[in-house]
PDB file of C-alpha atoms in Angstrom:
ATOM      1  CA  ILE A 849     -15.151   8.310  30.774  1.00  0.00           C
ATOM      2  CA  LEU A 850     -12.015  10.061  30.059  1.00  0.00           C
ATOM      3  CA  ALA A 851     -11.097  11.791  27.257  1.00  0.00           C
ATOM      4  CA  GLY A 852      -8.044   9.859  26.409  1.00  0.00           C
ATOM      5  CA  GLN A 853     -10.485   6.576  26.546  1.00  0.00           C
ATOM      6  CA  VAL A 854     -12.874   8.664  24.020  1.00  0.00           C
ATOM      7  CA  THR A 855     -10.256   9.329  21.730  1.00  0.00           C
ATOM      8  CA  SER A 856      -8.459   5.878  21.815  1.00  0.00           C
ATOM      9  CA  ARG A 857     -11.812   4.545  20.897  1.00  0.00           C
ATOM     10  CA  LEU A 858     -12.587   6.614  17.996  1.00  0.00           C
ATOM     11  CA  ALA A 859      -8.944   5.728  17.005  1.00  0.00           C
ATOM     12  CA  ALA A 860      -9.991   1.720  16.848  1.00  0.00           C
ATOM     13  CA  ALA A 861     -12.934   2.396  15.653  1.00  0.00           C
ATOM     14  CA  ARG A 862     -11.350   4.230  12.560  1.00  0.00           C
ATOM     15  CA  VAL A 863      -9.345   1.055  12.028  1.00  0.00           C
ATOM     16  CA  LYS A 864     -12.264  -1.188  12.268  1.00  0.00           C
ATOM     17  CA  GLU A 865     -13.750   0.763   9.610  1.00  0.00           C
ATOM     18  CA  ALA A 866     -10.966   1.037   7.368  1.00  0.00           C
ATOM     19  CA  ARG A 867     -10.767  -2.996   7.358  1.00  0.00           C
ATOM     20  CA  ILE A 868     -14.359  -3.215   6.388  1.00  0.00           C
ATOM     21  CA  GLN A 869     -13.770  -0.391   3.721  1.00  0.00           C
ATOM     22  CA  ILE A 870     -10.638  -3.071   2.485  1.00  0.00           C
ATOM     23  CA  ALA A 871     -13.025  -5.953   2.356  1.00  0.00           C
ATOM     24  CA  GLU A 872     -16.107  -4.705   0.828  1.00  0.00           C
ATOM     25  CA  ILE A 873     -14.025  -3.175  -2.247  1.00  0.00           C
ATOM     26  CA  GLY A 874     -12.716  -6.661  -2.458  1.00  0.00           C
ATOM     27  CA  LYS A 875     -15.858  -7.769  -2.813  1.00  0.00           C
ATOM     28  CA  ALA A 876     -16.558  -5.102  -5.925  1.00  0.00           C
ATOM     29  CA  LEU A 877     -13.144  -6.122  -7.047  1.00  0.00           C
ATOM     30  CA  ASP A 878     -13.983  -9.783  -7.020  1.00  0.00           C
ATOM     31  CA  MET A 879     -17.326  -9.576  -8.957  1.00  0.00           C
ATOM     32  CA  PHE A 880     -15.627  -7.253 -11.340  1.00  0.00           C
ATOM     33  CA  TYR A 881     -13.034  -9.896 -11.889  1.00  0.00           C
ATOM     34  CA  THR A 882     -15.761 -12.662 -12.363  1.00  0.00           C
ATOM     35  CA  ASP A 883     -17.569 -10.409 -14.852  1.00  0.00           C
ATOM     36  CA  CYS A 884     -14.356  -9.128 -16.948  1.00  0.00           C
ATOM     37  CA  GLY A 885     -11.311 -11.510 -16.240  1.00  0.00           C
ATOM     38  CA  PHE A 886      -9.021  -9.145 -14.781  1.00  0.00           C
ATOM     39  CA  TYR A 887      -8.975  -7.329 -11.984  1.00  0.00           C
ATOM     40  CA  PRO A 888      -8.835  -2.949 -12.893  1.00  0.00           C
ATOM     41  CA  GLU A 889      -5.789  -1.951 -14.439  1.00  0.00           C
ATOM     42  CA  ALA A 890      -6.593   1.784 -14.300  1.00  0.00           C
ATOM     43  CA  GLY A 891      -7.879   1.840 -10.507  1.00  0.00           C
ATOM     44  CA  LEU A 892     -10.814   2.009  -8.668  1.00  0.00           C
ATOM     45  CA  SER A 893     -12.589   4.090 -11.211  1.00  0.00           C
ATOM     46  CA  ASP A 894     -13.253   1.167 -13.272  1.00  0.00           C
ATOM     47  CA  LEU A 895     -15.569  -0.341 -10.142  1.00  0.00           C
ATOM     48  CA  VAL A 896     -18.028   2.772 -11.137  1.00  0.00           C
ATOM     49  CA  ASN A 897     -17.446   3.528 -14.427  1.00  0.00           C
ATOM     50  CA  ALA A 898     -17.509   0.618 -17.055  1.00  0.00           C
ATOM     51  CA  PRO A 899     -14.281   0.423 -18.871  1.00  0.00           C
ATOM     52  CA  SER A 900     -14.104  -0.348 -22.708  1.00  0.00           C
ATOM     53  CA  ASN A 901     -11.973  -3.479 -22.491  1.00  0.00           C
ATOM     54  CA  CYS A 902     -14.981  -5.410 -20.429  1.00  0.00           C
ATOM     55  CA  PRO A 903     -18.206  -6.187 -22.430  1.00  0.00           C
ATOM     56  CA  ASN A 904     -19.886  -7.806 -19.646  1.00  0.00           C
ATOM     57  CA  TRP A 905     -19.179  -5.123 -16.783  1.00  0.00           C
ATOM     58  CA  GLY A 906     -22.306  -4.439 -14.716  1.00  0.00           C
ATOM     59  CA  PRO A 907     -24.845  -3.579 -15.654  1.00  0.00           C
ATOM     60  CA  ASP A 908     -24.758  -1.339 -12.372  1.00  0.00           C
ATOM     61  CA  PRO A 909     -21.483  -0.297 -10.790  1.00  0.00           C
ATOM     62  CA  TYR A 910     -19.795  -2.284  -8.795  1.00  0.00           C
ATOM     63  CA  LEU A 911     -19.520   0.633  -6.350  1.00  0.00           C
ATOM     64  CA  LYS A 912     -21.704   3.805  -6.238  1.00  0.00           C
ATOM     65  CA  LYS A 913     -18.555   5.792  -5.573  1.00  0.00           C
ATOM     66  CA  ILE A 914     -15.034   5.295  -4.422  1.00  0.00           C
ATOM     67  CA  PRO A 915     -15.026   5.401  -0.855  1.00  0.00           C
ATOM     68  CA  LYS A 916     -12.049   7.356   1.013  1.00  0.00           C
ATOM     69  CA  ASP A 917     -10.970   5.784   4.367  1.00  0.00           C
ATOM     70  CA  PRO A 918     -12.075   6.653   7.865  1.00  0.00           C
ATOM     71  CA  TRP A 919      -9.283   9.305   7.934  1.00  0.00           C
ATOM     72  CA  GLY A 920     -10.566  11.438   4.571  1.00  0.00           C
ATOM     73  CA  ASN A 921      -8.194   9.533   2.184  1.00  0.00           C
ATOM     74  CA  GLU A 922      -8.375   7.765  -0.920  1.00  0.00           C
ATOM     75  CA  PHE A 923      -7.274   4.425  -0.573  1.00  0.00           C
ATOM     76  CA  GLU A 924      -4.482   3.203  -2.497  1.00  0.00           C
ATOM     77  CA  TYR A 925      -5.110   0.397  -5.139  1.00  0.00           C
ATOM     78  CA  GLU A 926      -2.424  -1.448  -6.595  1.00  0.00           C
ATOM     79  CA  TYR A 927      -2.577  -3.998  -9.428  1.00  0.00           C
ATOM     80  CA  ASP A 928       0.350  -6.439  -9.941  1.00  0.00           C
ATOM     81  CA  ASN A 929       0.568  -9.321 -12.044  1.00  0.00           C
ATOM     82  CA  GLY A 930      -3.262 -10.745 -11.862  1.00  0.00           C
ATOM     83  CA  SER A 931      -3.777  -9.748  -8.160  1.00  0.00           C
ATOM     84  CA  TYR A 932      -4.356  -6.538  -6.276  1.00  0.00           C
ATOM     85  CA  ILE A 933      -3.371  -4.987  -2.951  1.00  0.00           C
ATOM     86  CA  LEU A 934      -5.893  -2.329  -0.996  1.00  0.00           C
ATOM     87  CA  VAL A 935      -3.874   0.009   1.191  1.00  0.00           C
ATOM     88  CA  SER A 936      -5.230   2.563   3.728  1.00  0.00           C
ATOM     89  CA  TYR A 937      -2.219   4.437   5.547  1.00  0.00           C
ATOM     90  CA  GLY A 938      -3.747   4.952   8.595  1.00  0.00           C
ATOM     91  CA  GLU A 939      -4.055   8.192  11.004  1.00  0.00           C
ATOM     92  CA  ASP A 940      -0.877   9.480   9.936  1.00  0.00           C
ATOM     93  CA  ARG A 941      -1.940   9.383   5.983  1.00  0.00           C
ATOM     94  CA  LYS A 942       1.644   7.780   5.279  1.00  0.00           C
ATOM     95  CA  PRO A 943       3.213   4.176   4.869  1.00  0.00           C
ATOM     96  CA  GLY A 944       4.719   2.492   8.176  1.00  0.00           C
ATOM     97  CA  GLY A 945       3.802   3.434  11.056  1.00  0.00           C
ATOM     98  CA  ASP A 946       2.333   1.910  14.670  1.00  0.00           C
ATOM     99  CA  GLY A 947      -0.693   1.582  16.317  1.00  0.00           C
ATOM    100  CA  THR A 948      -3.391   3.767  14.469  1.00  0.00           C
ATOM    101  CA  SER A 949      -0.843   4.936  12.040  1.00  0.00           C
ATOM    102  CA  LYS A 950      -0.026   1.239  11.009  1.00  0.00           C
ATOM    103  CA  ASP A 951      -0.832   0.708   7.321  1.00  0.00           C
ATOM    104  CA  ILE A 952      -3.988  -1.363   7.115  1.00  0.00           C
ATOM    105  CA  SER A 953      -3.977  -3.645   4.237  1.00  0.00           C
ATOM    106  CA  SER A 954      -6.062  -6.170   1.963  1.00  0.00           C
ATOM    107  CA  GLU A 955      -3.071  -8.708   2.513  1.00  0.00           C
ATOM    108  CA  GLU A 956      -3.495  -8.662   6.042  1.00  0.00           C
ATOM    109  CA  LEU A 957      -7.503  -9.348   6.153  1.00  0.00           C
TER     110      LEU A 957
END
């Protein structure tokens, strides 16, 4: 196997892993919504630590810890008007891009 093929496969695997992570965080957000009646407004930390405005939280955390994307960055969580968007900015770690640098969003799953 050529080095370029290995790099390409690793990059593709990271993109796939980011999609899986976004789906898993989405499941945790939906469980939070079921228990609390709203999505976290303060960010993903509400999935780990109970917010004061949700008496039905848990009893166990929805996530043990807030995961980082496959490139070591935090997922962007945007809460707007009763829904959410989760984004990984991909390999280049900034908005936009193509290929493995393309943003990976919960809206696309």
